[in-house]
Short mmCIF file of C-alpha atoms in Angstrom, two decimals:
data_model
loop_
_atom_site.label_atom_id
_atom_site.label_comp_id
_atom_site.label_asym_id
_atom_site.label_seq_id
_atom_site.Cartn_x
_atom_site.Cartn_y
_atom_site.Cartn_z
CA TYR L 23 11.71 -15.25 -2.77
CA SER L 24 13.45 -15.57 0.88
CA LEU L 25 11.54 -13.84 3.26
CA MET L 26 14.34 -11.69 5.32
CA LEU L 27 12.48 -9.72 7.86
CA LEU L 28 14.57 -5.95 9.23
CA LYS L 29 14.90 -4.46 12.36
CA LYS L 30 12.15 -1.82 12.68
CA GLY L 31 13.42 1.66 11.33
CA ASP L 32 15.05 -1.22 8.51
CA SER L 33 13.32 -0.47 4.59
CA LEU L 34 13.51 -2.84 1.55
CA LEU L 35 14.34 0.55 -0.16
CA LYS L 36 18.21 0.05 1.33
CA ILE L 37 18.51 -3.37 0.19
CA ILE L 38 17.00 -3.92 -2.77
CA PRO L 39 19.15 -2.25 -6.74
CA LYS L 40 17.18 1.62 -7.88
CA LYS L 41 17.03 -0.78 -10.80
CA ASP L 42 14.71 -3.25 -9.65
CA ILE L 43 12.15 0.28 -7.99
CA LYS L 44 9.75 0.75 -10.37
CA VAL L 45 8.12 4.21 -9.91
CA TYR L 46 4.47 5.04 -12.35
CA VAL L 47 1.59 7.71 -11.82
CA GLN L 48 -2.10 7.20 -12.64
CA THR L 49 -3.58 10.42 -14.26
CA ALA L 50 -6.33 11.65 -15.88
CA GLN L 51 -5.25 9.57 -19.37
CA LYS L 52 -3.27 6.55 -18.83
CA ILE L 53 0.12 5.32 -16.62
CA LEU L 54 2.99 7.03 -16.74
CA THR L 55 6.34 5.98 -16.78
CA VAL L 56 7.99 8.48 -13.69
CA LEU L 57 12.25 8.57 -14.88
CA ASN L 58 14.39 10.33 -12.15
CA GLU L 59 12.24 12.21 -10.07
CA ASN L 60 10.00 13.68 -12.56
CA PHE L 61 6.30 13.89 -11.85
CA PRO L 62 4.03 15.11 -13.82
CA ASP L 63 2.15 18.22 -12.21
CA SER L 64 -1.55 16.01 -12.05
CA VAL L 65 -1.75 13.01 -9.98
CA ASP L 66 -4.78 10.59 -9.62
CA LEU L 67 -1.82 7.86 -8.01
CA THR L 68 1.49 7.29 -7.88
CA TYR L 69 2.33 2.79 -7.95
CA ASN L 70 5.69 1.57 -6.73
CA LEU L 71 6.79 -1.69 -8.34
CA LEU L 72 9.34 -3.96 -6.62
CA GLU L 73 10.95 -6.66 -8.66
CA GLN L 74 13.21 -9.68 -7.77
CA ASN L 75 15.01 -10.60 -10.82
CA ASN L 76 12.28 -8.96 -13.02
CA LYS L 77 8.99 -10.06 -11.47
CA PRO L 78 7.11 -7.84 -9.02
CA PHE L 79 7.27 -9.52 -5.20
CA VAL L 80 6.22 -5.65 -3.59
CA TYR L 81 3.30 -3.20 -5.64
CA ILE L 82 2.06 -0.54 -3.84
CA GLU L 83 -0.66 1.80 -4.53
CA ILE L 84 -1.14 5.08 -3.13
CA PRO L 85 -3.26 7.21 -3.74
CA TYR L 86 -3.47 11.58 -3.56
CA SER L 87 -5.36 12.75 -1.47
CA GLU L 88 -6.23 16.54 -2.85
CA SER L 89 -7.31 17.74 0.77
CA GLY L 90 -3.79 16.19 2.50
CA ASP L 91 -6.80 14.79 5.50
CA TRP L 92 -5.73 11.68 4.34
CA PHE L 93 -2.76 9.81 3.74
CA ASN L 94 -4.04 5.67 2.25
CA ARG L 95 -1.15 2.51 1.02
CA TYR L 96 -2.50 -0.37 -0.60
CA ILE L 97 0.59 -3.18 -0.14
CA TYR L 98 0.47 -6.04 -1.51
CA TYR L 99 3.30 -8.70 -1.45
CA PHE L 100 3.01 -11.56 -3.87
CA ASP L 101 4.66 -14.62 -4.58
CA THR L 102 7.25 -16.56 -7.70
CA ILE L 103 4.70 -16.82 -9.71
CA GLY L 104 2.37 -13.53 -9.12
CA ASP L 105 0.21 -14.09 -6.65
CA THR L 106 -1.05 -12.40 -3.71
CA ARG L 107 -0.69 -13.33 -0.23
CA VAL L 108 -0.40 -10.71 1.95
CA ILE L 109 -2.21 -7.91 1.03
CA LYS L 110 -1.49 -4.28 4.27
CA ILE L 111 -4.11 -2.00 3.93
CA ILE L 112 -2.49 1.29 5.48
CA SER L 113 -4.70 4.18 6.21
CA SER L 114 -3.98 7.51 7.92
CA PHE L 115 -6.38 10.77 8.67
CA PHE L 116 -6.79 13.66 10.40
CA ASN L 117 -10.73 14.80 12.42
CA SER L 118 -10.71 11.43 13.52
CA GLU L 119 -12.41 13.34 16.87
CA CYS L 120 -10.67 10.66 19.21
CA VAL L 121 -7.10 11.54 18.92
CA ALA L 122 -5.70 14.81 18.29
CA ASP L 123 -3.60 14.85 16.12
CA VAL L 124 -3.46 11.37 13.45
CA LEU L 125 -5.01 7.97 13.62
CA THR L 126 -3.40 5.17 10.96
CA GLU L 127 -5.55 2.19 10.66
CA GLU L 128 -3.26 -0.83 9.38
CA THR L 129 -4.92 -4.24 8.21
CA THR L 130 -3.06 -6.62 6.87
CA LEU L 131 -4.55 -9.35 5.36
CA LEU L 132 -2.55 -13.13 4.36
CA TYR L 133 -3.66 -15.13 2.12
CA ASN L 134 -3.05 -18.96 0.53
CA SER L 135 -2.42 -19.98 -2.12
CA ASN L 136 -6.11 -19.73 -4.00
CA PHE L 137 -6.76 -16.99 -2.66
CA ASN L 138 -9.30 -17.30 0.36
CA GLU L 139 -7.58 -15.36 3.68
CA ILE L 140 -6.35 -17.81 6.47
CA LEU L 141 -5.33 -14.05 8.30
CA LYS L 142 -6.25 -10.88 9.04
CA ILE L 143 -4.48 -7.93 11.46
CA TYR L 144 -5.60 -4.98 12.53
CA LYS L 145 -4.12 -2.43 14.25
CA ILE L 146 -5.12 1.46 14.90
CA TYR L 147 -2.62 4.08 16.70
CA ASP L 148 -2.05 7.66 17.42
CA ASP L 149 0.91 9.69 15.81
CA LYS L 150 3.04 7.97 18.47
CA GLY L 151 2.18 5.01 17.86
CA ASN L 152 -0.27 4.47 20.81
CA PRO L 153 -2.10 1.25 20.51
CA VAL L 154 -5.95 3.31 20.73
CA LYS L 155 -8.68 1.52 22.82
CA ASP L 156 -11.25 2.99 22.63
CA THR L 157 -12.60 3.86 19.08
CA THR L 158 -15.91 4.30 19.62
CA LYS L 159 -15.64 8.03 19.31
CA CYS L 160 -14.73 7.78 16.45
CA ILE L 161 -14.86 8.95 12.78
CA PHE L 162 -14.36 7.16 9.82
CA ASN L 163 -14.06 9.55 7.00
CA TYR L 164 -11.71 7.16 4.57
CA ARG L 165 -12.33 4.46 4.61
CA PHE L 166 -13.06 4.06 0.69
CA GLU L 167 -13.79 1.23 -1.67
CA TYR L 168 -10.97 -1.26 -3.23
CA PRO L 169 -10.80 -3.33 -5.16
CA LEU L 170 -7.87 -6.48 -3.77
CA TYR L 171 -6.18 -7.78 -6.11
CA SER L 172 -5.38 -12.38 -6.04
CA ASN L 173 -2.35 -11.43 -8.53
CA TYR L 174 -0.24 -9.48 -9.83
CA SER L 175 -1.71 -9.47 -13.81
CA LYS L 176 -4.42 -8.79 -12.44
CA SER L 177 -3.46 -5.02 -10.96
CA PRO L 178 -3.18 -1.72 -12.82
CA LEU L 179 0.52 -2.31 -13.95
CA GLY L 180 0.37 -6.45 -14.35
CA HIS L 181 -2.67 -4.48 -17.40
CA LYS L 182 -0.71 -2.16 -18.47
#
């Protein structure tokens, strides 16, 4: 794969053919394929899978927030053999006590071929994208334990 640097505002969804974008949902019973944007009534988790040459290169998990107080995304970028090279964890939520509206935490983890972390980048910002410098008053109610997959085959869709 070639690494494409996109300018701010660009989206991978604009440059990837629709046939290479797959959507799945986790319900209480099983993982289902979503076709033509027909989602079931009850969804616990949404999965997006972007493929290139029938191989996964971006995998996204989006858990469902029943209260609507938080919106978490777990984004994986794979190399050509399906090994994880980058994980981006983004959590946006209300009720942080340190900003008036939505607070967003963003952690980017880069890995080598042995799944050893080689770089960690952490950002925290308000709903306008301004960095939050003093986090001592922040309350992080929506940090959930989350498994990290070293390879696409270890993800829920890789087991499907």
